[in-house]
Amino acid sequence: MLDIRGLSSGYHKIPIIFGVSFQVAAGEFVGILGHNGMGKTTLLRTIVGQLPATAGAIRFAGSDIAHAPTHRRARLGLGYVPQGRQIFPGLSVLDNMRMAAASAGLGDSVLDGVLDALPRLRSILGRPGGVLSGGEQQILALARCLCAEPKLILLDEPTEGIQPSIIEEIIEILQRLKGERGVTIVLVEQNLDFIRRLSDRVLIIQKGRMTGEIPPDHLGDDELVAEFVGMSAH
């Protein structure tokens, strides 16, 4: 479904990612693990079209999208839940979702299905996004993405600043999306337990380059994780 070949990108003239290549099959859940500053967010922003690729190819659902505008990538079914969530704080939960659906050329008919997947939001539809807890905002950000009916979701650090109980809920949500809806997901994350429990396989990014792959069930091995990623499993 997603085929990245030799992808390079950065900010203005500062290169951040260098010749990154990986593939994601339909229905797969792929984790990308690395420290802060290794290029994880830059990679996702380049795939979704917020940053221009300086080299390489991006193919999604059979189309070459390396130079396509962001809205065309979204219409093809590429969804993005950014780090920091970026909801509209002054709009209600419902209006946040309506705006996302309208931006994708869809009507309110998609909302019920999204709320079935994310039932926590039903009781807070009238609340402004800005008064929600961090965990509720993260679920709303995911809901906004789902309102565009994506085939593949790029998730950037969804556990950042989230209380443990909501992290468990997000794990259950993502497992259902993959299992019941067949959504393909690419997850960028530093939380080892989170990425281990969700991913079919985990890619390692270091200093803007893909440096290897580690089986998810090996992420509890301190020695192995330190060797591959340079971080502790605990």
PDB file of C-alpha atoms in Angstrom:
ATOM      1  CA  MET A   1       0.000   0.000   0.000  1.00  0.00           C
ATOM      2  CA  LEU A   2       2.828   2.427   0.879  1.00  0.00           C
ATOM      3  CA  ASP A   3       6.195   2.208  -0.860  1.00  0.00           C
ATOM      4  CA  ILE A   4       8.950   4.627   0.156  1.00  0.00           C
ATOM      5  CA  ARG A   5      12.186   4.521  -1.873  1.00  0.00           C
ATOM      6  CA  GLY A   6      15.287   6.627  -1.224  1.00  0.00           C
ATOM      7  CA  LEU A   7      13.313   9.437   0.412  1.00  0.00           C
ATOM      8  CA  SER A   8      15.179  12.547   1.565  1.00  0.00           C
ATOM      9  CA  SER A   9      13.760  15.731   3.066  1.00  0.00           C
ATOM     10  CA  GLY A  10      14.381  18.520   5.531  1.00  0.00           C
ATOM     11  CA  TYR A  11      13.609  22.102   6.472  1.00  0.00           C
ATOM     12  CA  HIS A  12      14.713  24.743   3.958  1.00  0.00           C
ATOM     13  CA  LYS A  13      18.320  23.773   3.201  1.00  0.00           C
ATOM     14  CA  ILE A  14      18.828  21.685   6.342  1.00  0.00           C
ATOM     15  CA  PRO A  15      18.628  17.950   5.496  1.00  0.00           C
ATOM     16  CA  ILE A  16      16.944  15.780   8.148  1.00  0.00           C
ATOM     17  CA  ILE A  17      16.153  12.418   6.540  1.00  0.00           C
ATOM     18  CA  PHE A  18      18.478  10.665   4.114  1.00  0.00           C
ATOM     19  CA  GLY A  19      17.552   7.977   1.598  1.00  0.00           C
ATOM     20  CA  VAL A  20      14.829   6.324   3.673  1.00  0.00           C
ATOM     21  CA  SER A  21      13.223   3.210   2.160  1.00  0.00           C
ATOM     22  CA  PHE A  22      10.485   0.961   3.561  1.00  0.00           C
ATOM     23  CA  GLN A  23       7.204  -0.636   2.528  1.00  0.00           C
ATOM     24  CA  VAL A  24       3.891  -1.105   4.319  1.00  0.00           C
ATOM     25  CA  ALA A  25       1.399  -3.748   3.187  1.00  0.00           C
ATOM     26  CA  ALA A  26      -2.372  -3.255   3.310  1.00  0.00           C
ATOM     27  CA  GLY A  27      -3.715  -4.044   6.781  1.00  0.00           C
ATOM     28  CA  GLU A  28      -0.273  -3.927   8.382  1.00  0.00           C
ATOM     29  CA  PHE A  29       0.631  -2.037  11.576  1.00  0.00           C
ATOM     30  CA  VAL A  30       4.225  -0.774  11.339  1.00  0.00           C
ATOM     31  CA  GLY A  31       5.999   0.988  14.196  1.00  0.00           C
ATOM     32  CA  ILE A  32       8.887   3.415  13.716  1.00  0.00           C
ATOM     33  CA  LEU A  33      11.020   3.798  16.825  1.00  0.00           C
ATOM     34  CA  GLY A  34      13.697   6.352  17.613  1.00  0.00           C
ATOM     35  CA  HIS A  35      14.835   9.084  19.982  1.00  0.00           C
ATOM     36  CA  ASN A  36      13.718  12.713  19.654  1.00  0.00           C
ATOM     37  CA  GLY A  37      15.513  14.497  16.850  1.00  0.00           C
ATOM     38  CA  MET A  38      16.044  11.383  14.723  1.00  0.00           C
ATOM     39  CA  GLY A  39      13.706  12.523  11.911  1.00  0.00           C
ATOM     40  CA  LYS A  40      10.496  10.657  12.767  1.00  0.00           C
ATOM     41  CA  THR A  41       8.138  13.628  12.468  1.00  0.00           C
ATOM     42  CA  THR A  42       9.974  14.963   9.407  1.00  0.00           C
ATOM     43  CA  LEU A  43       9.449  11.595   7.730  1.00  0.00           C
ATOM     44  CA  LEU A  44       5.692  11.601   8.377  1.00  0.00           C
ATOM     45  CA  ARG A  45       5.317  15.239   7.314  1.00  0.00           C
ATOM     46  CA  THR A  46       7.117  14.455   4.071  1.00  0.00           C
ATOM     47  CA  ILE A  47       4.919  11.428   3.356  1.00  0.00           C
ATOM     48  CA  VAL A  48       1.745  13.435   3.970  1.00  0.00           C
ATOM     49  CA  GLY A  49       2.999  16.377   1.881  1.00  0.00           C
ATOM     50  CA  GLN A  50       3.588  19.074   4.496  1.00  0.00           C
ATOM     51  CA  LEU A  51       7.286  19.063   3.603  1.00  0.00           C
ATOM     52  CA  PRO A  52       8.684  18.631   0.074  1.00  0.00           C
ATOM     53  CA  ALA A  53      10.737  15.566  -0.785  1.00  0.00           C
ATOM     54  CA  THR A  54      14.214  16.526  -2.011  1.00  0.00           C
ATOM     55  CA  ALA A  55      14.881  13.048  -3.421  1.00  0.00           C
ATOM     56  CA  GLY A  56      13.230   9.663  -3.702  1.00  0.00           C
ATOM     57  CA  ALA A  57       9.790   8.250  -4.409  1.00  0.00           C
ATOM     58  CA  ILE A  58       6.534   7.875  -2.484  1.00  0.00           C
ATOM     59  CA  ARG A  59       3.912   5.521  -3.893  1.00  0.00           C
ATOM     60  CA  PHE A  60       0.581   5.146  -2.134  1.00  0.00           C
ATOM     61  CA  ALA A  61      -2.269   2.875  -3.244  1.00  0.00           C
ATOM     62  CA  GLY A  62      -0.628   2.553  -6.657  1.00  0.00           C
ATOM     63  CA  SER A  63      -0.147   6.302  -7.240  1.00  0.00           C
ATOM     64  CA  ASP A  64       3.074   8.316  -7.299  1.00  0.00           C
ATOM     65  CA  ILE A  65       2.419  11.042  -4.717  1.00  0.00           C
ATOM     66  CA  ALA A  66       5.954  12.374  -4.081  1.00  0.00           C
ATOM     67  CA  HIS A  67       5.029  15.761  -5.556  1.00  0.00           C
ATOM     68  CA  ALA A  68       1.252  15.681  -5.086  1.00  0.00           C
ATOM     69  CA  PRO A  69      -0.387  18.379  -2.926  1.00  0.00           C
ATOM     70  CA  THR A  70      -1.453  17.416   0.581  1.00  0.00           C
ATOM     71  CA  HIS A  71      -5.174  17.510  -0.223  1.00  0.00           C
ATOM     72  CA  ARG A  72      -4.747  15.033  -3.102  1.00  0.00           C
ATOM     73  CA  ARG A  73      -2.902  12.622  -0.832  1.00  0.00           C
ATOM     74  CA  ALA A  74      -5.730  12.922   1.701  1.00  0.00           C
ATOM     75  CA  ARG A  75      -8.384  12.273  -0.968  1.00  0.00           C
ATOM     76  CA  LEU A  76      -6.511   9.096  -1.960  1.00  0.00           C
ATOM     77  CA  GLY A  77      -6.944   7.887   1.633  1.00  0.00           C
ATOM     78  CA  LEU A  78      -3.797   9.023   3.428  1.00  0.00           C
ATOM     79  CA  GLY A  79      -4.641  10.169   6.967  1.00  0.00           C
ATOM     80  CA  TYR A  80      -2.422  11.960   9.483  1.00  0.00           C
ATOM     81  CA  VAL A  81      -2.730  12.460  13.237  1.00  0.00           C
ATOM     82  CA  PRO A  82       0.060  14.938  14.058  1.00  0.00           C
ATOM     83  CA  GLN A  83       2.113  15.282  17.189  1.00  0.00           C
ATOM     84  CA  GLY A  84       0.414  17.846  19.441  1.00  0.00           C
ATOM     85  CA  ARG A  85      -3.019  16.843  18.068  1.00  0.00           C
ATOM     86  CA  GLN A  86      -3.822  20.218  16.384  1.00  0.00           C
ATOM     87  CA  ILE A  87      -7.564  20.175  16.970  1.00  0.00           C
ATOM     88  CA  PHE A  88      -9.603  23.400  16.804  1.00  0.00           C
ATOM     89  CA  PRO A  89      -9.840  24.405  20.494  1.00  0.00           C
ATOM     90  CA  GLY A  90     -12.693  26.881  20.012  1.00  0.00           C
ATOM     91  CA  LEU A  91     -14.932  24.436  18.144  1.00  0.00           C
ATOM     92  CA  SER A  92     -17.020  21.743  19.779  1.00  0.00           C
ATOM     93  CA  VAL A  93     -16.063  18.090  19.439  1.00  0.00           C
ATOM     94  CA  LEU A  94     -18.921  17.646  16.963  1.00  0.00           C
ATOM     95  CA  ASP A  95     -17.902  20.651  14.858  1.00  0.00           C
ATOM     96  CA  ASN A  96     -14.283  19.497  14.826  1.00  0.00           C
ATOM     97  CA  MET A  97     -15.513  16.228  13.337  1.00  0.00           C
ATOM     98  CA  ARG A  98     -17.918  17.919  10.908  1.00  0.00           C
ATOM     99  CA  MET A  99     -15.160  20.169   9.611  1.00  0.00           C
ATOM    100  CA  ALA A 100     -12.876  17.183   9.030  1.00  0.00           C
ATOM    101  CA  ALA A 101     -15.592  15.345   7.115  1.00  0.00           C
ATOM    102  CA  ALA A 102     -16.420  18.423   5.028  1.00  0.00           C
ATOM    103  CA  SER A 103     -12.735  18.963   4.197  1.00  0.00           C
ATOM    104  CA  ALA A 104     -12.682  15.437   2.772  1.00  0.00           C
ATOM    105  CA  GLY A 105     -15.799  16.109   0.695  1.00  0.00           C
ATOM    106  CA  LEU A 106     -17.946  13.945   2.954  1.00  0.00           C
ATOM    107  CA  GLY A 107     -21.114  14.710   4.880  1.00  0.00           C
ATOM    108  CA  ASP A 108     -22.287  14.126   8.434  1.00  0.00           C
ATOM    109  CA  SER A 109     -23.267  10.575   7.501  1.00  0.00           C
ATOM    110  CA  VAL A 110     -19.729   9.414   8.329  1.00  0.00           C
ATOM    111  CA  LEU A 111     -19.892  10.673  11.918  1.00  0.00           C
ATOM    112  CA  ASP A 112     -21.975   7.854  13.410  1.00  0.00           C
ATOM    113  CA  GLY A 113     -19.498   5.225  12.287  1.00  0.00           C
ATOM    114  CA  VAL A 114     -16.617   7.194  13.779  1.00  0.00           C
ATOM    115  CA  LEU A 115     -18.480   7.643  17.060  1.00  0.00           C
ATOM    116  CA  ASP A 116     -19.196   3.906  17.144  1.00  0.00           C
ATOM    117  CA  ALA A 117     -15.425   3.360  16.965  1.00  0.00           C
ATOM    118  CA  LEU A 118     -14.717   6.079  19.554  1.00  0.00           C
ATOM    119  CA  PRO A 119     -17.709   5.949  21.933  1.00  0.00           C
ATOM    120  CA  ARG A 120     -16.015   8.114  24.599  1.00  0.00           C
ATOM    121  CA  LEU A 121     -16.752  11.148  22.414  1.00  0.00           C
ATOM    122  CA  ARG A 122     -20.550  10.711  22.349  1.00  0.00           C
ATOM    123  CA  SER A 123     -21.062  12.224  25.797  1.00  0.00           C
ATOM    124  CA  ILE A 124     -18.836  15.261  25.117  1.00  0.00           C
ATOM    125  CA  LEU A 125     -19.910  16.253  21.589  1.00  0.00           C
ATOM    126  CA  GLY A 126     -20.928  19.736  22.718  1.00  0.00           C
ATOM    127  CA  ARG A 127     -17.719  20.570  24.597  1.00  0.00           C
ATOM    128  CA  PRO A 128     -15.085  22.851  23.072  1.00  0.00           C
ATOM    129  CA  GLY A 129     -11.964  20.952  22.063  1.00  0.00           C
ATOM    130  CA  GLY A 130      -9.817  23.258  24.166  1.00  0.00           C
ATOM    131  CA  VAL A 131     -11.363  22.163  27.491  1.00  0.00           C
ATOM    132  CA  LEU A 132     -10.810  18.441  26.919  1.00  0.00           C
ATOM    133  CA  SER A 133      -8.100  16.480  28.697  1.00  0.00           C
ATOM    134  CA  GLY A 134      -4.986  15.596  26.732  1.00  0.00           C
ATOM    135  CA  GLY A 135      -6.256  12.057  26.264  1.00  0.00           C
ATOM    136  CA  GLU A 136      -9.663  13.212  25.051  1.00  0.00           C
ATOM    137  CA  GLN A 137      -7.994  15.615  22.624  1.00  0.00           C
ATOM    138  CA  GLN A 138      -5.900  12.743  21.255  1.00  0.00           C
ATOM    139  CA  ILE A 139      -9.021  10.647  20.704  1.00  0.00           C
ATOM    140  CA  LEU A 140     -10.679  13.645  19.019  1.00  0.00           C
ATOM    141  CA  ALA A 141      -7.642  14.072  16.756  1.00  0.00           C
ATOM    142  CA  LEU A 142      -7.989  10.425  15.755  1.00  0.00           C
ATOM    143  CA  ALA A 143     -11.730  10.938  15.195  1.00  0.00           C
ATOM    144  CA  ARG A 144     -11.036  13.894  12.893  1.00  0.00           C
ATOM    145  CA  CYS A 145      -8.703  11.703  10.875  1.00  0.00           C
ATOM    146  CA  LEU A 146     -11.266   8.877  10.670  1.00  0.00           C
ATOM    147  CA  CYS A 147     -13.920  11.314   9.420  1.00  0.00           C
ATOM    148  CA  ALA A 148     -12.010  11.426   6.117  1.00  0.00           C
ATOM    149  CA  GLU A 149     -12.279   7.614   5.821  1.00  0.00           C
ATOM    150  CA  PRO A 150      -8.528   6.993   5.424  1.00  0.00           C
ATOM    151  CA  LYS A 151      -7.039   3.765   4.105  1.00  0.00           C
ATOM    152  CA  LEU A 152      -3.753   4.403   5.906  1.00  0.00           C
ATOM    153  CA  ILE A 153      -3.188   6.454   9.074  1.00  0.00           C
ATOM    154  CA  LEU A 154       0.126   8.049  10.025  1.00  0.00           C
ATOM    155  CA  LEU A 155       0.217   8.462  13.832  1.00  0.00           C
ATOM    156  CA  ASP A 156       2.843  10.734  15.403  1.00  0.00           C
ATOM    157  CA  GLU A 157       3.619  10.155  19.121  1.00  0.00           C
ATOM    158  CA  PRO A 158       0.000   9.592  20.264  1.00  0.00           C
ATOM    159  CA  THR A 159       1.013   8.802  23.873  1.00  0.00           C
ATOM    160  CA  GLU A 160       2.803  12.113  24.473  1.00  0.00           C
ATOM    161  CA  GLY A 161       1.385  13.764  27.608  1.00  0.00           C
ATOM    162  CA  ILE A 162      -1.410  11.186  27.957  1.00  0.00           C
ATOM    163  CA  GLN A 163      -2.454   9.548  31.240  1.00  0.00           C
ATOM    164  CA  PRO A 164      -1.958   5.745  31.424  1.00  0.00           C
ATOM    165  CA  SER A 165      -5.690   4.889  31.482  1.00  0.00           C
ATOM    166  CA  ILE A 166      -6.247   6.714  28.180  1.00  0.00           C
ATOM    167  CA  ILE A 167      -3.153   5.063  26.677  1.00  0.00           C
ATOM    168  CA  GLU A 168      -4.810   1.698  27.356  1.00  0.00           C
ATOM    169  CA  GLU A 169      -7.994   2.936  25.696  1.00  0.00           C
ATOM    170  CA  ILE A 170      -6.068   4.162  22.641  1.00  0.00           C
ATOM    171  CA  ILE A 171      -4.387   0.745  22.335  1.00  0.00           C
ATOM    172  CA  GLU A 172      -7.820  -0.907  22.311  1.00  0.00           C
ATOM    173  CA  ILE A 173      -9.122   1.600  19.740  1.00  0.00           C
ATOM    174  CA  LEU A 174      -6.194   1.034  17.388  1.00  0.00           C
ATOM    175  CA  GLN A 175      -6.449  -2.746  17.735  1.00  0.00           C
ATOM    176  CA  ARG A 176     -10.144  -2.538  16.785  1.00  0.00           C
ATOM    177  CA  LEU A 177      -9.461  -0.252  13.822  1.00  0.00           C
ATOM    178  CA  LYS A 178      -6.928  -2.715  12.466  1.00  0.00           C
ATOM    179  CA  GLY A 179      -8.901  -5.848  13.274  1.00  0.00           C
ATOM    180  CA  GLU A 180     -12.447  -4.756  12.411  1.00  0.00           C
ATOM    181  CA  ARG A 181     -11.880  -2.090   9.751  1.00  0.00           C
ATOM    182  CA  GLY A 182      -8.630  -3.306   8.243  1.00  0.00           C
ATOM    183  CA  VAL A 183      -7.054   0.145   8.526  1.00  0.00           C
ATOM    184  CA  THR A 184      -3.328   0.245   7.760  1.00  0.00           C
ATOM    185  CA  ILE A 185      -1.332   2.177  10.370  1.00  0.00           C
ATOM    186  CA  VAL A 186       2.188   3.610  10.610  1.00  0.00           C
ATOM    187  CA  LEU A 187       3.018   4.601  14.190  1.00  0.00           C
ATOM    188  CA  VAL A 188       5.919   6.836  15.227  1.00  0.00           C
ATOM    189  CA  GLU A 189       6.496   6.451  18.957  1.00  0.00           C
ATOM    190  CA  GLN A 190       9.011   6.354  21.804  1.00  0.00           C
ATOM    191  CA  ASN A 191       6.812   4.453  24.280  1.00  0.00           C
ATOM    192  CA  LEU A 192       8.258   0.944  23.940  1.00  0.00           C
ATOM    193  CA  ASP A 193       5.335  -0.903  25.536  1.00  0.00           C
ATOM    194  CA  PHE A 194       2.807   0.927  23.348  1.00  0.00           C
ATOM    195  CA  ILE A 195       4.654   0.231  20.109  1.00  0.00           C
ATOM    196  CA  ARG A 196       5.356  -3.383  21.136  1.00  0.00           C
ATOM    197  CA  ARG A 197       1.711  -4.200  21.830  1.00  0.00           C
ATOM    198  CA  LEU A 198       0.423  -2.781  18.562  1.00  0.00           C
ATOM    199  CA  SER A 199       3.028  -3.316  15.854  1.00  0.00           C
ATOM    200  CA  ASP A 200       3.441  -6.221  13.460  1.00  0.00           C
ATOM    201  CA  ARG A 201       7.053  -5.088  13.016  1.00  0.00           C
ATOM    202  CA  VAL A 202       9.177  -2.184  14.237  1.00  0.00           C
ATOM    203  CA  LEU A 203      11.622  -0.164  12.137  1.00  0.00           C
ATOM    204  CA  ILE A 204      14.485   1.768  13.741  1.00  0.00           C
ATOM    205  CA  ILE A 205      15.357   5.329  12.678  1.00  0.00           C
ATOM    206  CA  GLN A 206      18.595   6.975  13.766  1.00  0.00           C
ATOM    207  CA  LYS A 207      19.905  10.351  12.600  1.00  0.00           C
ATOM    208  CA  GLY A 208      17.509  10.430   9.653  1.00  0.00           C
ATOM    209  CA  ARG A 209      18.277   6.941   8.370  1.00  0.00           C
ATOM    210  CA  MET A 210      16.498   3.602   8.704  1.00  0.00           C
ATOM    211  CA  THR A 211      19.059   1.431  10.447  1.00  0.00           C
ATOM    212  CA  GLY A 212      17.248  -1.850  11.033  1.00  0.00           C
ATOM    213  CA  GLU A 213      14.172  -3.753  12.125  1.00  0.00           C
ATOM    214  CA  ILE A 214      13.446  -5.352  15.495  1.00  0.00           C
ATOM    215  CA  PRO A 215      10.670  -7.862  16.327  1.00  0.00           C
ATOM    216  CA  PRO A 216       8.074  -6.235  18.613  1.00  0.00           C
ATOM    217  CA  ASP A 217       8.367  -9.007  21.199  1.00  0.00           C
ATOM    218  CA  HIS A 218      12.061  -8.154  21.602  1.00  0.00           C
ATOM    219  CA  LEU A 219      11.341  -4.618  22.806  1.00  0.00           C
ATOM    220  CA  GLY A 220      11.368  -5.818  26.424  1.00  0.00           C
ATOM    221  CA  ASP A 221      15.006  -6.889  26.101  1.00  0.00           C
ATOM    222  CA  ASP A 222      17.128  -4.040  27.514  1.00  0.00           C
ATOM    223  CA  GLU A 223      20.348  -5.248  25.957  1.00  0.00           C
ATOM    224  CA  LEU A 224      18.871  -5.728  22.501  1.00  0.00           C
ATOM    225  CA  VAL A 225      17.005  -2.397  22.540  1.00  0.00           C
ATOM    226  CA  ALA A 226      20.124  -0.563  23.696  1.00  0.00           C
ATOM    227  CA  GLU A 227      22.094  -2.156  20.848  1.00  0.00           C
ATOM    228  CA  PHE A 228      19.536  -1.295  18.156  1.00  0.00           C
ATOM    229  CA  VAL A 229      18.057   1.977  19.425  1.00  0.00           C
ATOM    230  CA  GLY A 230      20.253   3.254  22.255  1.00  0.00           C
ATOM    231  CA  MET A 231      17.389   3.471  24.749  1.00  0.00           C
ATOM    232  CA  SER A 232      16.211   1.476  27.760  1.00  0.00           C
ATOM    233  CA  ALA A 233      13.271  -0.901  27.595  1.00  0.00           C
ATOM    234  CA  HIS A 234      12.249   0.112  31.143  1.00  0.00           C
TER     235      HIS A 234
END
